[in-house]
Short mmCIF file of C-alpha atoms in Angstrom, two decimals:
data_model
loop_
_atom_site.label_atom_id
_atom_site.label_comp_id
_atom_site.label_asym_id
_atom_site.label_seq_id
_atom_site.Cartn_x
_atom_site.Cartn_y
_atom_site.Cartn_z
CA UNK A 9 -9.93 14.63 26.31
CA UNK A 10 -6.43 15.80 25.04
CA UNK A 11 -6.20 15.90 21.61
CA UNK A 12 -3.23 16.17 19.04
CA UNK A 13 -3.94 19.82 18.46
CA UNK A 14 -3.95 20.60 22.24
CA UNK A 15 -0.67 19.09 22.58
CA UNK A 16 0.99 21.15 20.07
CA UNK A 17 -1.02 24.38 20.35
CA UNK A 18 1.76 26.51 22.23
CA UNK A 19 3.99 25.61 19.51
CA UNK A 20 2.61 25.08 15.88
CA UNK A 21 -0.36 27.10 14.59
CA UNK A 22 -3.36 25.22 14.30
CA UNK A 23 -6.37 25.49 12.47
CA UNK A 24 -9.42 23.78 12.51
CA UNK A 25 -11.24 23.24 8.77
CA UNK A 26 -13.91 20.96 7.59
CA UNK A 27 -12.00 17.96 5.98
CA UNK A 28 -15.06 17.35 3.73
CA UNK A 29 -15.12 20.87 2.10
CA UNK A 30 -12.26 20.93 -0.66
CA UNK A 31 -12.62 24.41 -0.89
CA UNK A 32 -12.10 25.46 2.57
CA UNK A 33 -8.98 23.27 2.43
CA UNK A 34 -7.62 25.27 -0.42
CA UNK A 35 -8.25 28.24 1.10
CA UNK A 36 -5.96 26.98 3.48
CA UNK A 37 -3.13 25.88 1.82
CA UNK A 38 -0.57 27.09 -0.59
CA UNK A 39 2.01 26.03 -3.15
CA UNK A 40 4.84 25.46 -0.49
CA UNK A 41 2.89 23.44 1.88
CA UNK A 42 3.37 19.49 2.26
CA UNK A 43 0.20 17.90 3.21
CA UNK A 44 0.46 14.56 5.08
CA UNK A 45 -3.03 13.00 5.20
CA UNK A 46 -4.51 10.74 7.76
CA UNK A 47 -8.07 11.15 6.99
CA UNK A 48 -9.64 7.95 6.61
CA UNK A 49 -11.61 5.76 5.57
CA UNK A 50 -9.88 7.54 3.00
CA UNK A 51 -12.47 6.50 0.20
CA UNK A 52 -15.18 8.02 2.35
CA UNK A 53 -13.15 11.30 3.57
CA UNK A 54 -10.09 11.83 1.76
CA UNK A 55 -11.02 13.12 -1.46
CA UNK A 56 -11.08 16.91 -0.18
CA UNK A 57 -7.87 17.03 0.78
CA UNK A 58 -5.90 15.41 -1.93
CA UNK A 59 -8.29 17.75 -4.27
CA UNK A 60 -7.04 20.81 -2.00
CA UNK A 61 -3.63 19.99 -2.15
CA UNK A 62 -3.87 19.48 -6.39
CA UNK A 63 -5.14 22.84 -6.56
CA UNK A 64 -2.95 24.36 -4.18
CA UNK A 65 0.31 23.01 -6.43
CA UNK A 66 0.69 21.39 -2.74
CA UNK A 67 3.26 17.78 -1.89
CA UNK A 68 0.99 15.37 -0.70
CA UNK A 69 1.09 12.46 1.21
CA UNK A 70 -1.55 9.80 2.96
CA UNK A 71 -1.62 6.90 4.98
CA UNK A 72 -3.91 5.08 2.83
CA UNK A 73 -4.07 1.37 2.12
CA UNK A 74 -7.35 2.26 0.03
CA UNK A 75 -6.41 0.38 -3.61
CA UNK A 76 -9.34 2.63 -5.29
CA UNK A 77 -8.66 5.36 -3.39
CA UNK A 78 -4.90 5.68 -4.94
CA UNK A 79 -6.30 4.83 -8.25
CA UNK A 80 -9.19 7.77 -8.18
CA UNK A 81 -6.76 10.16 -7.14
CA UNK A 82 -4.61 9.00 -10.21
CA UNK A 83 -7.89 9.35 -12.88
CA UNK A 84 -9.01 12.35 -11.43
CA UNK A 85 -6.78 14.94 -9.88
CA UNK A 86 -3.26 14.08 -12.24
CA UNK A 87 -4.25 16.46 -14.86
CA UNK A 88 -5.16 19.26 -12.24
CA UNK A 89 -1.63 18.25 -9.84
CA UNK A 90 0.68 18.55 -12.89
CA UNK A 91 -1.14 21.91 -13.75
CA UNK A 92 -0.47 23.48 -10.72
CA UNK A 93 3.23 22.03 -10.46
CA UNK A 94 1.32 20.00 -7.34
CA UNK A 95 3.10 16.41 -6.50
CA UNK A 96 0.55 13.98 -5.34
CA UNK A 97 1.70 10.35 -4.11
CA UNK A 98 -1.16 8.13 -2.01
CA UNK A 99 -0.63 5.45 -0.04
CA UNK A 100 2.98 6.36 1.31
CA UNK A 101 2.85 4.31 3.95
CA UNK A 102 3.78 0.35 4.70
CA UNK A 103 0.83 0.16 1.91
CA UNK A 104 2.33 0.44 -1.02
CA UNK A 105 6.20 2.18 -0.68
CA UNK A 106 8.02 -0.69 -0.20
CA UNK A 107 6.21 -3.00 -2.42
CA UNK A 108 6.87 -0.48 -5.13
CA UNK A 109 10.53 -0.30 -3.87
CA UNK A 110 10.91 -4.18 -4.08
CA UNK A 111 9.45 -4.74 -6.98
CA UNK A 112 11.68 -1.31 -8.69
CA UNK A 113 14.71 -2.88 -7.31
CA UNK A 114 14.36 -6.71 -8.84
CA UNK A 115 13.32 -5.37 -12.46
CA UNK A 116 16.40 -3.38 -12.28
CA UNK A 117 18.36 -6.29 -11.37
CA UNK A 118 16.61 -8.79 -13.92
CA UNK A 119 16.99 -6.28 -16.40
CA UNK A 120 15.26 -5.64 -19.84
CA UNK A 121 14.24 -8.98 -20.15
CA UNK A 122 12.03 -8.79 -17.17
CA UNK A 123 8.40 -8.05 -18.07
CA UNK A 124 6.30 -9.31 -14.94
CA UNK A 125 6.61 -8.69 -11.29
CA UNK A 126 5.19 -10.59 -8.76
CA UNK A 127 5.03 -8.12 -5.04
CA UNK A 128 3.77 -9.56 -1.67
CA UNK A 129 3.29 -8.25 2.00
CA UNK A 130 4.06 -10.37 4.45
CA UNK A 131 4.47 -10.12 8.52
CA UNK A 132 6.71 -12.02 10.69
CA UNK A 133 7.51 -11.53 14.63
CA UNK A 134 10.65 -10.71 15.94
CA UNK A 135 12.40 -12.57 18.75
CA UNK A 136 10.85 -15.94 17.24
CA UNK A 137 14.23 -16.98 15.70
CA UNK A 138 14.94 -15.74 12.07
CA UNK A 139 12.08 -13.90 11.28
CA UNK A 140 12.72 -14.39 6.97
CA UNK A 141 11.78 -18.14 8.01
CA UNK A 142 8.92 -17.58 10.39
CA UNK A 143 5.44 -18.47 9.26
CA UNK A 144 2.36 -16.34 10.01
CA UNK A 145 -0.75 -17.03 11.14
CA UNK A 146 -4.36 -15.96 11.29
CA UNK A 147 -3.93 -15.22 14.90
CA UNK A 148 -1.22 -12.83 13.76
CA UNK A 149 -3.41 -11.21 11.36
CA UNK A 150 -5.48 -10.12 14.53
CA UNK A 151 -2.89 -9.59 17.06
CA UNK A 152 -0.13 -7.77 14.72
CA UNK A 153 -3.24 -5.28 13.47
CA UNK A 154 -5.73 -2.67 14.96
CA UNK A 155 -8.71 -2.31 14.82
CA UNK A 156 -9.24 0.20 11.76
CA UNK A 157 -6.66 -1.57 10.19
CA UNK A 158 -9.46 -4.44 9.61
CA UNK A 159 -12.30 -2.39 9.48
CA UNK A 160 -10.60 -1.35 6.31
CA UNK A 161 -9.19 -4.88 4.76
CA UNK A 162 -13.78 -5.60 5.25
CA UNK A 163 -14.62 -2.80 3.79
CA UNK A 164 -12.30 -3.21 0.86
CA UNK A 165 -13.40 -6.14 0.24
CA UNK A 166 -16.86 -4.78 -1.17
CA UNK A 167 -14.97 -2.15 -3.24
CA UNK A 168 -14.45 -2.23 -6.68
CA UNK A 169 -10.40 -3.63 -7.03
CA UNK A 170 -8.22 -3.47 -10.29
CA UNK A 171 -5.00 -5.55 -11.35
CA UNK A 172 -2.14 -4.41 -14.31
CA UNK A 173 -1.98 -7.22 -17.57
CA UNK A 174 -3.28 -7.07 -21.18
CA UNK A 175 -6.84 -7.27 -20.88
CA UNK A 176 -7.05 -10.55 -23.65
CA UNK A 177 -4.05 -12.13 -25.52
CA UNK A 178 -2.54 -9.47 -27.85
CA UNK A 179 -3.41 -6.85 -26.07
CA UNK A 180 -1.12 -3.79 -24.39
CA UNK A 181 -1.58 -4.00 -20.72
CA UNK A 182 -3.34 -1.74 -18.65
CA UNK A 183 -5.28 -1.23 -15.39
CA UNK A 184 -8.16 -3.92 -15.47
CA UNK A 185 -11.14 -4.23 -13.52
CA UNK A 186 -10.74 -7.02 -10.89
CA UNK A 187 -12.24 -8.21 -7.42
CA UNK A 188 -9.42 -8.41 -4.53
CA UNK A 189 -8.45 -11.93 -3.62
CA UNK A 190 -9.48 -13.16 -7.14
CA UNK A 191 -6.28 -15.33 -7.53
CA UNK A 192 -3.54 -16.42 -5.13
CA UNK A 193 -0.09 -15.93 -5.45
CA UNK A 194 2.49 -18.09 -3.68
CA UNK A 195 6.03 -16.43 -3.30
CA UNK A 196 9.05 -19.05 -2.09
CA UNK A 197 11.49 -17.14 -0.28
CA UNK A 198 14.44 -18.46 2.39
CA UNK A 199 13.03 -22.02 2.44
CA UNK A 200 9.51 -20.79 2.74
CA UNK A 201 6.41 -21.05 0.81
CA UNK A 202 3.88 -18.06 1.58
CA UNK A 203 0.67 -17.89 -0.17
CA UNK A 204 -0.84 -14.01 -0.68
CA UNK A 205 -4.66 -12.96 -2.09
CA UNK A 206 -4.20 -10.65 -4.84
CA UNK A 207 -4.74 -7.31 -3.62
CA UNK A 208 -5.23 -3.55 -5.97
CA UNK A 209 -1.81 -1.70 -4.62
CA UNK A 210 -0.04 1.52 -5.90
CA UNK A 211 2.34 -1.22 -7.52
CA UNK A 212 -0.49 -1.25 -10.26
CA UNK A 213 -0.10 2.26 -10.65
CA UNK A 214 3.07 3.84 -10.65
CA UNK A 215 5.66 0.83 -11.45
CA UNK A 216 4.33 0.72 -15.51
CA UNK A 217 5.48 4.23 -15.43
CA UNK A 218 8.63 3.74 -14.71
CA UNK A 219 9.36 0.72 -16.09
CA UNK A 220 7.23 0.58 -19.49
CA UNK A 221 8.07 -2.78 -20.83
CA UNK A 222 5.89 -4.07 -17.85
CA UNK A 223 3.27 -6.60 -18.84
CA UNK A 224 1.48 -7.15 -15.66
CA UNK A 225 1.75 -6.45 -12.29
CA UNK A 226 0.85 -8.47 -9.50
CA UNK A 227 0.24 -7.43 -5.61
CA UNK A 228 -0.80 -10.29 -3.07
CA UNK A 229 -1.22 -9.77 0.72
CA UNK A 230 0.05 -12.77 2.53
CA UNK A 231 -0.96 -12.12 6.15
CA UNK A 232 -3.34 -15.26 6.48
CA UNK A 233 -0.92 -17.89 6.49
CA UNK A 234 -2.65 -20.99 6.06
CA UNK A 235 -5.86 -19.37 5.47
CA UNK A 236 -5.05 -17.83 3.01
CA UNK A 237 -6.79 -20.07 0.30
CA UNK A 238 -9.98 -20.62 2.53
CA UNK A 239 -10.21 -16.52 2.82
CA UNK A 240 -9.85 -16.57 -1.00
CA UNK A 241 -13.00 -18.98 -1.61
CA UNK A 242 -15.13 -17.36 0.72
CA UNK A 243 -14.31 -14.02 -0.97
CA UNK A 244 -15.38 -15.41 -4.42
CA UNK A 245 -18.42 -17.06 -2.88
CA UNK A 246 -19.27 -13.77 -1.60
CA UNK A 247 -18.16 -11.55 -4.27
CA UNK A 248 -22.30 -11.77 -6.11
CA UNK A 249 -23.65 -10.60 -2.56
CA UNK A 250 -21.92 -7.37 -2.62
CA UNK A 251 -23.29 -6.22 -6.33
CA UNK A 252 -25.91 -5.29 -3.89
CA UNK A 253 -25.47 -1.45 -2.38
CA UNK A 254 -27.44 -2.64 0.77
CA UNK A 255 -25.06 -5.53 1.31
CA UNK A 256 -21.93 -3.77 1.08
CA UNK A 257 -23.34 -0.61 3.12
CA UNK A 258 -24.38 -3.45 5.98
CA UNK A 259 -21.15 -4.61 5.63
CA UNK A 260 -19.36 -1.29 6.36
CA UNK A 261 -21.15 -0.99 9.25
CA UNK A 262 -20.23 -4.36 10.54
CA UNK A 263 -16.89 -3.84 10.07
CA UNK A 264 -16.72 -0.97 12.26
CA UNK A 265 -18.07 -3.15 15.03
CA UNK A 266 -15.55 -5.78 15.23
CA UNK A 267 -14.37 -6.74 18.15
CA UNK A 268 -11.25 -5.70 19.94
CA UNK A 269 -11.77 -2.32 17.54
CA UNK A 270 -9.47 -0.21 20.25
CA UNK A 271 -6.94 -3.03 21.34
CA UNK A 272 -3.50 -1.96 20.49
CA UNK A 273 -1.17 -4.45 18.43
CA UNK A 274 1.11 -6.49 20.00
CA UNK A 275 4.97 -4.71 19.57
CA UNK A 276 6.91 -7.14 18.28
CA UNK A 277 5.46 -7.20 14.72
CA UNK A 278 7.39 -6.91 11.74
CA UNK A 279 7.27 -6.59 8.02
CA UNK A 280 8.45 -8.45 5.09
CA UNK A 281 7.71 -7.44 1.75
CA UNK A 282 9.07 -9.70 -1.41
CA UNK A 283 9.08 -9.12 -5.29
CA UNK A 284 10.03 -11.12 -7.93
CA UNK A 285 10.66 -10.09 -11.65
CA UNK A 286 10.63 -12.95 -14.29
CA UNK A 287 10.44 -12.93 -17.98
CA UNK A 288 8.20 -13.57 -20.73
CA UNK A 289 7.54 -17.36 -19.85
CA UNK A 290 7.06 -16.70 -16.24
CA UNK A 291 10.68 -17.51 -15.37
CA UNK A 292 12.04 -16.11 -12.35
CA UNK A 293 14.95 -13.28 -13.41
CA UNK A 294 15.46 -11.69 -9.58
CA UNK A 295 14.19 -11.71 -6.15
CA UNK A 296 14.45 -9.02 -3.90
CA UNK A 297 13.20 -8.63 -0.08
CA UNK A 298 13.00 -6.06 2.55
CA UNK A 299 12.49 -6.31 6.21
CA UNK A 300 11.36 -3.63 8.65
CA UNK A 301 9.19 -2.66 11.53
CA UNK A 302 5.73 -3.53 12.11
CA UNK A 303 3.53 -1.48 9.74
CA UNK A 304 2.54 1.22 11.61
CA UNK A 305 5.91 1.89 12.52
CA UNK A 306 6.68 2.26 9.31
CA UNK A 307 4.29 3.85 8.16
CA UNK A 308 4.82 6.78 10.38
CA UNK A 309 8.66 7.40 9.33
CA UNK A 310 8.09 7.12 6.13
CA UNK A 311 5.12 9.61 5.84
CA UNK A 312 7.91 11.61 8.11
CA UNK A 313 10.79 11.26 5.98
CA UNK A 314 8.91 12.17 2.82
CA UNK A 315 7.40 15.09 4.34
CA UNK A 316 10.53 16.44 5.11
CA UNK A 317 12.31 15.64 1.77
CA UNK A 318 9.48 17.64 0.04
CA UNK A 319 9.77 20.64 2.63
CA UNK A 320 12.94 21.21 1.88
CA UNK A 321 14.21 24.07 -0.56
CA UNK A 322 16.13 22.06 -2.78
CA UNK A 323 13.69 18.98 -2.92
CA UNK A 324 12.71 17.97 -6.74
CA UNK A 325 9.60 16.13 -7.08
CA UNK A 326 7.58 15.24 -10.14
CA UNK A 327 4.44 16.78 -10.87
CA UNK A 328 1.15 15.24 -10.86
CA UNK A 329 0.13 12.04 -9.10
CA UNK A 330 2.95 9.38 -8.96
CA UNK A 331 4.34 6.03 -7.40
CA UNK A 332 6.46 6.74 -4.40
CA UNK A 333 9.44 5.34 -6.94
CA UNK A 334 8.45 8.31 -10.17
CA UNK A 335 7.81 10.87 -7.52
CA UNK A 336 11.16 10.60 -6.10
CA UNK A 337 13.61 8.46 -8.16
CA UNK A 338 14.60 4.80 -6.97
CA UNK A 339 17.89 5.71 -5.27
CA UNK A 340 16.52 8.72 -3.16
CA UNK A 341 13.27 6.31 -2.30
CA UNK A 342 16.12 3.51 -1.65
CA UNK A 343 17.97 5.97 0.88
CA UNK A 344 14.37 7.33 2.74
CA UNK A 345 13.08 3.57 3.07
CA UNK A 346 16.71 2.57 4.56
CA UNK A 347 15.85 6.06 7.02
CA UNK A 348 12.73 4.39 8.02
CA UNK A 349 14.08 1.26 8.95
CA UNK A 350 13.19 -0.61 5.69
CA UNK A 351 16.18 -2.38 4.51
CA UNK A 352 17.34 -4.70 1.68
CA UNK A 353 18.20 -8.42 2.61
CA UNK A 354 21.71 -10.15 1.70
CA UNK A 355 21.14 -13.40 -0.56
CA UNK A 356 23.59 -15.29 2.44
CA UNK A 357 20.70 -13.75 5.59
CA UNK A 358 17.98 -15.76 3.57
CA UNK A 359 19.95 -19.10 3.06
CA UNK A 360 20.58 -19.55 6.65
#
C-alpha cells in the first residue's frame, strides 16, 4: 500500500518516530518548526506531540474536535509553551476556528454591553436552493460525515465535557464541569429555527481571554435536525451508565465498529456556523454567520493556511496555548478563514 510518506519521499525528508514517545518527538523538532497534528483519537494519541512541540518552543496545530483534549492541552502544557516562546492552538480545524471567529466577530459588533455568546455548528447542502434556509437531517448527519468523524462524536460522548458561566449566582465565571448535550440551544437564523446539543468547544477556552467581560459561553452542535432533542434525552438517560470505566471502554470499541466506517462523505456538504452575543438579560445584541465548505474541506485549508502564516519569518504569534482568535488576532484570523473559504454573510443573503 502507498502511503503519504511514499508519495512525498523524493521530495521532503521524512522520518519515521513513535507518536506515543514525547521525547523522541522532541528530539525531533526544534524552535522553528510548525507542527500540524493529525494524530487521533487525539485524547488517546495526541498528547506526545503537542507535549513535543511545547518543549520544542514549536507552532502547533491539530485537527482535533476532542473538547477535553483542547482543554488538557490548555491546563497542562500553557505554562511549559509560553516558557519556551512555543505557540500551541488545538482544534484548528472546522472544530472550533470558526465558531471562535463568529462568536469574536458578534461581541465586537454588540459591543461592551454584550456579556453572553451563544455559537452553533450547523451543515447544510449545496445545490438544494439557499443553503442559509435548508434544514438538516439525521440522514445528513451520516451521509455529510465519515466514519471516524462518528467514532469520535460516540466516544465523546463518554468523556468528561465542560461549559464557561459562573458556577452559582454571584459567582465569576469559569470553566465548569458539564456532560455534552446537557441542554439544547435553539439558534433562529434566515427564517429558520435550528436546535444544537451543547457541546465542550475551544469557544470555552480561548474567547474569555479575549474578551473578559464574558459571562458564559455557550457551544451547541446542530447536525441532528429534528433529532436533536430525542439525541439529547437519550444522552441524559445514558449519562449514569458511563460513570462505569467498563461501559465507556465497551463503548469505544463499538464505536469503532460502526457501520459504513470507510464510506466517503457525500461532496456537496457544507458548513454553517452562527453566534449570537446578547446582554445581561439574555437579549440578543448581534448575530453573525459564516458559510463554507463541508468540514473536512475546511479543515484542511485552514490547518494549511495557519501552518504557513506561522512558517513564515515575520509571523507573530502568542505564546503558550491559545484560541485560534488570541493566537493570531481577529482581523488576521478574519483574512485566513476568508483564504479557506469561510466567509461572513450579508444581513440582505439571509432575508431572502
Amino acid at each position: 500500500m502507498l502511503t503519504l510518506a511514499d508519495r512525498f519521499e523524493a521530495e521532503l525528508p521524512v522520518a519515521e518516530v513513535d507518536v506515543t514517545s514525547s521525547a523522541r518527538l522532541t528530539r525531533l523538532l526544534g524552535p522553528s518548526d510548525v507542527v500540524v497534528s493529525t494524530i487521533g483519537p487525539f485524547m488517546q494519541l495526541g498528547m506526545a506531540t503537542v507535549t513535543a512541540a511545547a518543549r520544542a518552543g514549536a507552532r502547533y496545530f491539530d485537527s482535533t474536535g476532542e473538547g477535553p483534549f483542547a482543554r488538557r492541552v490548555l491546563l497542562e502544557l500553557d505554562s511549559v509553551a509560553a516558557a519556551r516562546g512555543a505557540t500551541l492552538v488545538p482544534a484548528f480545524g472546522y472544530d472550533y476556528v470558526p465558531g471562535n471567529l463568529a462568536g469574536a466577530l458578534a461581541l465586537e459588533q454588540a459591543g461592551e454591553r454584550a456579556c453572553h455568546v451563544e455559537i452553533g455548528y450547523f451543515i447544510t447542502r449545496s445545490g438544494r436552493g439557499s443553503e442559509l434556509h435548508y434544514r438538516s437531517t439525521l440522514r445528513d448527519s451520516w451521509d455529510l460525515t465519515t466514519g471516524g468523524t462518528r467514532q469520535t462524536l460516540v466516544a465523546a460522548a463518554a468523556e468528561d465535557g465542560f461549559a464557561y458561566r459562573s458556577p452559582r449566582p454571584g459567582a465569576s465565571s469559569r470553566l465548569v464541569d458539564e456532560r455534552a448535550a446537557k441542554r439544547v440551544l435553539t439558534f433562529r437564523y434566515a427564517g429558520v429555527r435550528r436546535p444544537a446539543i451543547t457541546v465542550p468547544g475551544t469557544e470555552h477556552l480561548g474567547l474569555p481571554e479575549v474578551f473578559p467581560r464574558l459571562e458564559s459561553v455557550e457551544v451547541g452542535m446542530g447536525w441532528l435536525g429534528r433529532w436533536t432533542r430525542p439525541v439529547q434525552i437519550a444522552a441524559m438517560l445514558q449519562a449514569p451508565l458511563l460513570r462505569s470505566a467498563k461501559v465507556r471502554a465497551a463503548l469505544t470499541r463499538w464505536s469503532g465498529r460502526l457501520p459504513g466506517a470507510h464510506r466517503e462523505p457525500d461532496t456537496d456538504g457544507r458548513s454553517l456556523v452562527i453566534a449570537v452575543a446578547r446582554d445581561g438579560h439574555g437579549r440578543p445584541l448581534a448575530t453573525t454567520a459564516l458559510t463554507g465548505p463541508d468540514p473536512y474541506e475546511m479543515t484542511g485549508s485552514l490547518l494549511a493556511w495557519g501552518a504557513v502564516h506561522a512558517a513564515a519569518p515575520d509571523a507573530v504569534l502568542k505564546p503558550g496555548v491559545h484560541g485560534p482568535v488570541a493566537a493570531f488576532g481577529l482581523d488576521t484570523l478574519r483574512l485566513g478563514a476568508a483564504e479557506a473559504g469561510v466567509h461572513e454573510v450579508d444581513g440582505a443573503s439571509a432575508r431572502r
